[in-house]
Amino acid sequence: MANRIALIDYGAGNLHSVANALKAAGAGAIDITASAAVVACADRIVLPGVGAFGACARALRAVPGLTEALNVRVLGGGVPFLGICVGMQLMAEAGEEFGTHAGLGWLRGTVVPLAPTHPSAKVPHMGWNDIVPQVAHPLIEQGEAYFLHSFGFEGDGVIATTDHGGPVTAAIGRDNMLGVQFHPEKSQRYGLALLERFLAWRP
């Protein structure tokens, strides 16, 4: 089975930790790349992301042809896609961190500041928390994963939530696309199992 993975390098991701986790999950060829041509030929695509939504969106768009290649391969080609943390948030229409910034627009929704209703729930949301599936999905199971974020997705396509002074989106997706707010590469056995399922996924 062809399984060449493009791990997108646009200067805003925890690339080596994600690459090591993918290898531990059984990945073969991993291209850490900012090349639109490589992305256009990939069998699976992983988009990591750390930092502010707007800065990540600008960095992604600054790479010639990259967003176009992602749209062609993911939306048009139907290859399995995994967005991690801000990589998940970029799937939204917009993010409201330091102003309003356009995302990829793959899912209807906006990334907004976390607003816990309980005083014990601090921002950023940091540490281990439960993953509670809201709909059946072949990649998402109940368990615990590691989070580190101050903004959350609100919109369509929510697959799982967690609780941090109220419900917080933990995973989103549709068709061949999955985004997770948590960090699989920091989530030990739960994260490794998720990546194993992603590598075998045939949506």
Short mmCIF file of N, CA and C in Angstrom, two decimals, residues 40-180:
data_model
loop_
_atom_site.label_atom_id
_atom_site.label_comp_id
_atom_site.label_asym_id
_atom_site.label_seq_id
_atom_site.Cartn_x
_atom_site.Cartn_y
_atom_site.Cartn_z
N ALA A 40 1.62 17.56 -3.49
CA ALA A 40 0.71 17.16 -4.56
C ALA A 40 0.79 15.67 -4.87
N CYS A 41 1.88 15.01 -4.44
CA CYS A 41 2.06 13.58 -4.70
C CYS A 41 1.89 12.72 -3.45
N ALA A 42 1.61 13.35 -2.31
CA ALA A 42 1.58 12.61 -1.05
C ALA A 42 0.36 11.69 -0.96
N ASP A 43 0.53 10.58 -0.24
CA ASP A 43 -0.58 9.66 0.02
C ASP A 43 -1.32 10.00 1.30
N ARG A 44 -0.62 10.68 2.21
CA ARG A 44 -1.22 11.17 3.45
C ARG A 44 -0.53 12.48 3.79
N ILE A 45 -1.28 13.38 4.44
CA ILE A 45 -0.75 14.70 4.75
C ILE A 45 -1.00 15.00 6.22
N VAL A 46 0.05 15.48 6.91
CA VAL A 46 -0.07 15.89 8.30
C VAL A 46 0.34 17.36 8.39
N LEU A 47 -0.53 18.17 9.00
CA LEU A 47 -0.27 19.60 9.16
C LEU A 47 -0.20 19.91 10.65
N PRO A 48 1.02 20.06 11.19
CA PRO A 48 1.14 20.43 12.60
C PRO A 48 1.00 21.94 12.74
N GLY A 49 1.10 22.42 13.97
CA GLY A 49 1.04 23.86 14.17
C GLY A 49 1.12 24.24 15.63
N VAL A 50 2.02 25.15 15.95
CA VAL A 50 2.08 25.72 17.29
C VAL A 50 2.23 27.22 17.14
N GLY A 51 1.65 27.96 18.09
CA GLY A 51 1.72 29.42 18.02
C GLY A 51 0.37 30.04 17.76
N ALA A 52 0.40 31.27 17.29
CA ALA A 52 -0.83 32.02 17.05
C ALA A 52 -1.43 31.69 15.69
N PHE A 53 -2.75 31.65 15.62
CA PHE A 53 -3.49 31.29 14.40
C PHE A 53 -3.05 32.16 13.22
N GLY A 54 -3.06 33.49 13.43
CA GLY A 54 -2.76 34.40 12.32
C GLY A 54 -1.35 34.21 11.78
N ALA A 55 -0.38 34.05 12.69
CA ALA A 55 1.01 33.86 12.26
C ALA A 55 1.15 32.56 11.49
N CYS A 56 0.48 31.50 11.96
CA CYS A 56 0.54 30.21 11.26
C CYS A 56 -0.12 30.30 9.89
N ALA A 57 -1.27 30.98 9.82
CA ALA A 57 -1.96 31.13 8.54
C ALA A 57 -1.11 31.91 7.55
N ARG A 58 -0.45 32.95 8.01
CA ARG A 58 0.42 33.74 7.12
C ARG A 58 1.61 32.91 6.66
N ALA A 59 2.20 32.15 7.58
CA ALA A 59 3.35 31.32 7.23
C ALA A 59 2.98 30.27 6.19
N LEU A 60 1.79 29.69 6.34
CA LEU A 60 1.33 28.68 5.39
C LEU A 60 1.13 29.29 4.01
N ARG A 61 0.51 30.47 3.98
CA ARG A 61 0.24 31.12 2.69
C ARG A 61 1.50 31.71 2.06
N ALA A 62 2.53 31.90 2.87
CA ALA A 62 3.77 32.47 2.34
C ALA A 62 4.58 31.48 1.52
N VAL A 63 4.27 30.19 1.64
CA VAL A 63 4.99 29.16 0.88
C VAL A 63 4.32 29.05 -0.49
N PRO A 64 5.05 29.32 -1.57
CA PRO A 64 4.44 29.35 -2.90
C PRO A 64 3.70 28.05 -3.25
N GLY A 65 2.41 28.20 -3.57
CA GLY A 65 1.62 27.08 -4.06
C GLY A 65 1.17 26.07 -3.03
N LEU A 66 1.52 26.30 -1.75
CA LEU A 66 1.25 25.26 -0.76
C LEU A 66 -0.24 25.11 -0.45
N THR A 67 -0.92 26.21 -0.20
CA THR A 67 -2.35 26.08 0.11
C THR A 67 -3.12 25.54 -1.10
N GLU A 68 -2.70 25.91 -2.29
CA GLU A 68 -3.36 25.38 -3.49
C GLU A 68 -3.13 23.87 -3.60
N ALA A 69 -1.91 23.43 -3.30
CA ALA A 69 -1.62 21.99 -3.34
C ALA A 69 -2.42 21.24 -2.29
N LEU A 70 -2.56 21.82 -1.11
CA LEU A 70 -3.37 21.19 -0.06
C LEU A 70 -4.83 21.07 -0.51
N ASN A 71 -5.36 22.14 -1.07
CA ASN A 71 -6.75 22.10 -1.54
C ASN A 71 -6.94 21.03 -2.61
N VAL A 72 -6.01 20.96 -3.55
CA VAL A 72 -6.12 19.98 -4.63
C VAL A 72 -6.02 18.57 -4.10
N ARG A 73 -5.05 18.33 -3.23
CA ARG A 73 -4.79 16.96 -2.78
C ARG A 73 -5.81 16.49 -1.74
N VAL A 74 -6.18 17.38 -0.83
CA VAL A 74 -7.08 16.99 0.26
C VAL A 74 -8.55 17.09 -0.18
N LEU A 75 -8.94 18.25 -0.70
CA LEU A 75 -10.34 18.42 -1.11
C LEU A 75 -10.63 17.68 -2.41
N GLY A 76 -9.71 17.79 -3.36
CA GLY A 76 -9.93 17.17 -4.67
C GLY A 76 -9.51 15.73 -4.74
N GLY A 77 -8.35 15.41 -4.15
CA GLY A 77 -7.80 14.06 -4.25
C GLY A 77 -8.26 13.11 -3.18
N GLY A 78 -8.82 13.64 -2.09
CA GLY A 78 -9.37 12.78 -1.06
C GLY A 78 -8.35 12.03 -0.23
N VAL A 79 -7.09 12.51 -0.18
CA VAL A 79 -6.09 11.79 0.60
C VAL A 79 -6.33 12.04 2.09
N PRO A 80 -6.02 11.08 2.94
CA PRO A 80 -6.19 11.27 4.38
C PRO A 80 -5.35 12.44 4.89
N PHE A 81 -5.99 13.30 5.69
CA PHE A 81 -5.36 14.51 6.22
C PHE A 81 -5.53 14.55 7.72
N LEU A 82 -4.45 14.92 8.42
CA LEU A 82 -4.50 15.09 9.87
C LEU A 82 -3.92 16.45 10.23
N GLY A 83 -4.74 17.29 10.86
CA GLY A 83 -4.28 18.57 11.38
C GLY A 83 -4.10 18.47 12.89
N ILE A 84 -3.00 19.00 13.40
CA ILE A 84 -2.68 18.89 14.82
C ILE A 84 -2.58 20.28 15.45
N CYS A 85 -3.32 20.50 16.53
CA CYS A 85 -3.33 21.74 17.30
C CYS A 85 -3.69 22.92 16.38
N VAL A 86 -2.79 23.87 16.13
CA VAL A 86 -3.13 24.97 15.23
C VAL A 86 -3.35 24.45 13.81
N GLY A 87 -2.72 23.34 13.46
CA GLY A 87 -3.00 22.70 12.18
C GLY A 87 -4.45 22.29 12.04
N MET A 88 -5.07 21.87 13.15
CA MET A 88 -6.51 21.62 13.16
C MET A 88 -7.28 22.94 13.03
N GLN A 89 -6.88 23.93 13.81
CA GLN A 89 -7.60 25.21 13.80
C GLN A 89 -7.61 25.85 12.42
N LEU A 90 -6.53 25.65 11.66
CA LEU A 90 -6.46 26.24 10.32
C LEU A 90 -7.48 25.65 9.36
N MET A 91 -8.09 24.52 9.71
CA MET A 91 -9.15 23.95 8.88
C MET A 91 -10.41 24.81 8.91
N ALA A 92 -10.52 25.69 9.91
CA ALA A 92 -11.70 26.54 10.08
C ALA A 92 -11.72 27.68 9.07
N GLU A 93 -12.84 28.38 9.04
CA GLU A 93 -12.96 29.54 8.16
C GLU A 93 -12.11 30.71 8.65
N ALA A 94 -12.03 30.87 9.98
CA ALA A 94 -11.34 32.04 10.52
C ALA A 94 -10.88 31.77 11.94
N GLY A 95 -9.90 32.56 12.38
CA GLY A 95 -9.44 32.53 13.75
C GLY A 95 -9.40 33.94 14.30
N GLU A 96 -9.70 34.08 15.59
CA GLU A 96 -9.82 35.41 16.20
C GLU A 96 -8.72 35.67 17.23
N GLU A 97 -7.50 35.24 16.92
CA GLU A 97 -6.37 35.48 17.80
C GLU A 97 -5.58 36.67 17.25
N PHE A 98 -5.51 37.77 18.04
CA PHE A 98 -4.85 39.00 17.60
C PHE A 98 -5.47 39.48 16.28
N GLY A 99 -6.79 39.66 16.28
CA GLY A 99 -7.50 40.06 15.07
C GLY A 99 -8.15 38.87 14.42
N THR A 100 -8.85 39.11 13.33
CA THR A 100 -9.52 38.03 12.61
C THR A 100 -8.71 37.66 11.37
N HIS A 101 -8.44 36.37 11.23
CA HIS A 101 -7.59 35.89 10.14
C HIS A 101 -8.29 34.73 9.43
N ALA A 102 -8.15 34.67 8.12
CA ALA A 102 -8.77 33.61 7.34
C ALA A 102 -8.02 32.30 7.50
N GLY A 103 -8.79 31.21 7.67
CA GLY A 103 -8.21 29.88 7.67
C GLY A 103 -8.35 29.25 6.29
N LEU A 104 -8.20 27.94 6.24
CA LEU A 104 -8.35 27.23 4.97
C LEU A 104 -9.81 27.13 4.53
N GLY A 105 -10.73 27.24 5.50
CA GLY A 105 -12.16 27.22 5.17
C GLY A 105 -12.70 25.84 4.82
N TRP A 106 -12.06 24.79 5.31
CA TRP A 106 -12.52 23.43 5.00
C TRP A 106 -13.73 23.03 5.83
N LEU A 107 -13.88 23.65 7.00
CA LEU A 107 -15.04 23.39 7.86
C LEU A 107 -15.62 24.73 8.29
N ARG A 108 -16.94 24.80 8.33
CA ARG A 108 -17.59 26.03 8.78
C ARG A 108 -17.37 26.20 10.27
N GLY A 109 -16.77 27.32 10.65
CA GLY A 109 -16.53 27.55 12.06
C GLY A 109 -15.41 28.56 12.26
N THR A 110 -15.26 28.97 13.52
CA THR A 110 -14.30 29.99 13.90
C THR A 110 -13.54 29.53 15.13
N VAL A 111 -12.28 29.93 15.21
CA VAL A 111 -11.45 29.63 16.37
C VAL A 111 -11.48 30.86 17.28
N VAL A 112 -11.98 30.66 18.49
CA VAL A 112 -12.24 31.78 19.40
C VAL A 112 -11.51 31.54 20.73
N PRO A 113 -11.35 32.60 21.55
CA PRO A 113 -10.67 32.42 22.84
C PRO A 113 -11.45 31.46 23.74
N LEU A 114 -10.72 30.63 24.46
CA LEU A 114 -11.35 29.79 25.46
C LEU A 114 -11.93 30.68 26.56
N ALA A 115 -13.13 30.33 27.01
CA ALA A 115 -13.80 31.12 28.05
C ALA A 115 -14.40 30.17 29.08
N PRO A 116 -13.57 29.55 29.91
CA PRO A 116 -14.10 28.60 30.90
C PRO A 116 -15.07 29.27 31.85
N THR A 117 -16.12 28.55 32.21
CA THR A 117 -17.12 29.11 33.12
C THR A 117 -16.80 28.79 34.58
N HIS A 118 -15.81 27.95 34.83
CA HIS A 118 -15.43 27.60 36.19
C HIS A 118 -14.09 28.24 36.51
N PRO A 119 -13.97 28.91 37.66
CA PRO A 119 -12.73 29.63 37.98
C PRO A 119 -11.50 28.73 38.13
N SER A 120 -11.70 27.45 38.35
CA SER A 120 -10.55 26.55 38.50
C SER A 120 -9.94 26.19 37.15
N ALA A 121 -10.65 26.46 36.06
CA ALA A 121 -10.17 26.12 34.72
C ALA A 121 -9.38 27.30 34.16
N LYS A 122 -8.08 27.16 34.14
CA LYS A 122 -7.20 28.25 33.71
C LYS A 122 -6.99 28.21 32.19
N VAL A 123 -6.57 29.35 31.66
CA VAL A 123 -6.17 29.48 30.26
C VAL A 123 -4.71 29.92 30.25
N PRO A 124 -3.83 29.23 29.51
CA PRO A 124 -4.14 28.16 28.55
C PRO A 124 -4.60 26.86 29.19
N HIS A 125 -5.35 26.10 28.42
CA HIS A 125 -5.74 24.74 28.78
C HIS A 125 -4.52 23.86 28.56
N MET A 126 -3.92 23.39 29.64
CA MET A 126 -2.66 22.67 29.53
C MET A 126 -2.70 21.40 30.37
N GLY A 127 -2.32 20.29 29.74
CA GLY A 127 -2.22 19.02 30.46
C GLY A 127 -3.15 17.96 29.89
N TRP A 128 -3.28 16.89 30.64
CA TRP A 128 -4.06 15.73 30.20
C TRP A 128 -5.54 15.97 30.46
N ASN A 129 -6.37 15.54 29.50
CA ASN A 129 -7.81 15.67 29.67
C ASN A 129 -8.51 14.59 28.84
N ASP A 130 -9.77 14.33 29.23
CA ASP A 130 -10.54 13.27 28.58
C ASP A 130 -10.94 13.64 27.16
N ILE A 131 -10.94 12.65 26.29
CA ILE A 131 -11.49 12.77 24.94
C ILE A 131 -12.84 12.06 24.95
N VAL A 132 -13.89 12.82 24.65
CA VAL A 132 -15.26 12.28 24.68
C VAL A 132 -15.84 12.33 23.27
N PRO A 133 -15.92 11.20 22.57
CA PRO A 133 -16.48 11.21 21.21
C PRO A 133 -17.94 11.70 21.22
N GLN A 134 -18.27 12.51 20.24
CA GLN A 134 -19.65 12.99 20.06
C GLN A 134 -20.35 12.27 18.93
N VAL A 135 -19.61 11.76 18.00
CA VAL A 135 -20.13 10.94 16.90
C VAL A 135 -19.13 9.81 16.67
N ALA A 136 -19.58 8.75 16.04
CA ALA A 136 -18.68 7.64 15.74
C ALA A 136 -17.70 8.06 14.65
N HIS A 137 -16.43 7.76 14.86
CA HIS A 137 -15.40 8.06 13.87
C HIS A 137 -14.32 6.99 13.97
N PRO A 138 -13.83 6.50 12.84
CA PRO A 138 -12.86 5.39 12.88
C PRO A 138 -11.53 5.72 13.55
N LEU A 139 -11.22 7.00 13.69
CA LEU A 139 -9.92 7.36 14.26
C LEU A 139 -9.99 7.81 15.72
N ILE A 140 -11.15 8.23 16.17
CA ILE A 140 -11.26 8.84 17.50
C ILE A 140 -11.94 7.87 18.47
N GLU A 141 -11.22 7.59 19.55
CA GLU A 141 -11.76 6.75 20.61
C GLU A 141 -11.72 7.51 21.93
N GLN A 142 -12.50 7.03 22.89
CA GLN A 142 -12.47 7.63 24.21
C GLN A 142 -11.12 7.37 24.86
N GLY A 143 -10.65 8.34 25.62
CA GLY A 143 -9.36 8.18 26.28
C GLY A 143 -8.89 9.50 26.84
N GLU A 144 -7.57 9.61 27.05
CA GLU A 144 -6.98 10.83 27.58
C GLU A 144 -5.85 11.29 26.67
N ALA A 145 -5.77 12.59 26.43
CA ALA A 145 -4.74 13.13 25.57
C ALA A 145 -4.21 14.43 26.17
N TYR A 146 -3.08 14.89 25.61
CA TYR A 146 -2.40 16.07 26.14
C TYR A 146 -2.75 17.31 25.32
N PHE A 147 -3.18 18.35 26.03
CA PHE A 147 -3.60 19.61 25.40
C PHE A 147 -2.67 20.75 25.81
N LEU A 148 -2.52 21.72 24.91
CA LEU A 148 -1.88 22.98 25.23
C LEU A 148 -2.38 24.04 24.25
N HIS A 149 -3.39 24.81 24.69
CA HIS A 149 -3.97 25.82 23.78
C HIS A 149 -4.79 26.83 24.57
N SER A 150 -4.98 28.00 23.96
CA SER A 150 -5.77 29.07 24.56
C SER A 150 -6.99 29.43 23.74
N PHE A 151 -7.10 28.84 22.54
CA PHE A 151 -8.22 29.11 21.64
C PHE A 151 -8.84 27.79 21.23
N GLY A 152 -10.14 27.82 20.93
CA GLY A 152 -10.83 26.60 20.55
C GLY A 152 -11.76 26.80 19.37
N PHE A 153 -12.03 25.70 18.68
CA PHE A 153 -12.90 25.72 17.50
C PHE A 153 -14.36 25.67 17.92
N GLU A 154 -15.18 26.51 17.28
CA GLU A 154 -16.64 26.45 17.42
C GLU A 154 -17.24 26.44 16.04
N GLY A 155 -18.00 25.38 15.72
CA GLY A 155 -18.60 25.30 14.40
C GLY A 155 -19.05 23.90 14.07
N ASP A 156 -19.06 23.58 12.78
CA ASP A 156 -19.55 22.30 12.29
C ASP A 156 -18.46 21.23 12.34
N GLY A 157 -18.91 19.98 12.31
CA GLY A 157 -17.97 18.88 12.17
C GLY A 157 -17.26 18.46 13.43
N VAL A 158 -17.82 18.79 14.61
CA VAL A 158 -17.18 18.39 15.86
C VAL A 158 -17.35 16.89 16.07
N ILE A 159 -16.23 16.21 16.25
CA ILE A 159 -16.21 14.75 16.41
C ILE A 159 -16.05 14.36 17.87
N ALA A 160 -15.29 15.16 18.63
CA ALA A 160 -15.06 14.86 20.04
C ALA A 160 -14.86 16.16 20.80
N THR A 161 -15.17 16.11 22.10
CA THR A 161 -14.97 17.26 22.97
C THR A 161 -14.18 16.83 24.20
N THR A 162 -13.74 17.83 24.94
CA THR A 162 -13.19 17.62 26.26
C THR A 162 -13.86 18.64 27.17
N ASP A 163 -13.59 18.57 28.46
CA ASP A 163 -14.21 19.52 29.39
C ASP A 163 -13.13 20.35 30.06
N HIS A 164 -13.25 21.67 29.93
CA HIS A 164 -12.33 22.57 30.61
C HIS A 164 -13.13 23.79 31.03
N GLY A 165 -13.86 23.65 32.13
CA GLY A 165 -14.79 24.69 32.54
C GLY A 165 -15.92 24.86 31.55
N GLY A 166 -16.33 23.76 30.93
CA GLY A 166 -17.31 23.75 29.86
C GLY A 166 -16.76 22.96 28.69
N PRO A 167 -17.61 22.60 27.72
CA PRO A 167 -17.15 21.80 26.59
C PRO A 167 -16.18 22.55 25.70
N VAL A 168 -15.13 21.86 25.29
CA VAL A 168 -14.11 22.39 24.39
C VAL A 168 -13.91 21.38 23.27
N THR A 169 -13.85 21.85 22.02
CA THR A 169 -13.67 20.95 20.89
C THR A 169 -12.30 20.28 20.96
N ALA A 170 -12.32 18.94 20.84
CA ALA A 170 -11.08 18.16 20.87
C ALA A 170 -10.73 17.61 19.50
N ALA A 171 -11.74 17.38 18.64
CA ALA A 171 -11.48 16.85 17.29
C ALA A 171 -12.59 17.28 16.35
N ILE A 172 -12.20 17.58 15.11
CA ILE A 172 -13.16 17.97 14.08
C ILE A 172 -12.81 17.21 12.80
N GLY A 173 -13.77 17.19 11.88
CA GLY A 173 -13.45 16.59 10.60
C GLY A 173 -14.68 16.30 9.76
N ARG A 174 -14.40 15.86 8.55
CA ARG A 174 -15.40 15.33 7.63
C ARG A 174 -14.66 14.59 6.52
N ASP A 175 -15.33 13.63 5.94
CA ASP A 175 -14.77 12.89 4.80
C ASP A 175 -13.37 12.36 5.13
N ASN A 176 -12.37 12.82 4.39
CA ASN A 176 -11.00 12.34 4.54
C ASN A 176 -10.15 13.23 5.45
N MET A 177 -10.79 14.16 6.17
CA MET A 177 -10.06 15.14 6.97
C MET A 177 -10.35 14.95 8.45
N LEU A 178 -9.29 14.97 9.25
CA LEU A 178 -9.42 14.95 10.70
C LEU A 178 -8.50 15.99 11.28
N GLY A 179 -9.00 16.72 12.26
CA GLY A 179 -8.16 17.65 13.01
C GLY A 179 -8.31 17.37 14.49
N VAL A 180 -7.20 17.42 15.22
CA VAL A 180 -7.24 17.20 16.67
C VAL A 180 -6.61 18.38 17.38
#
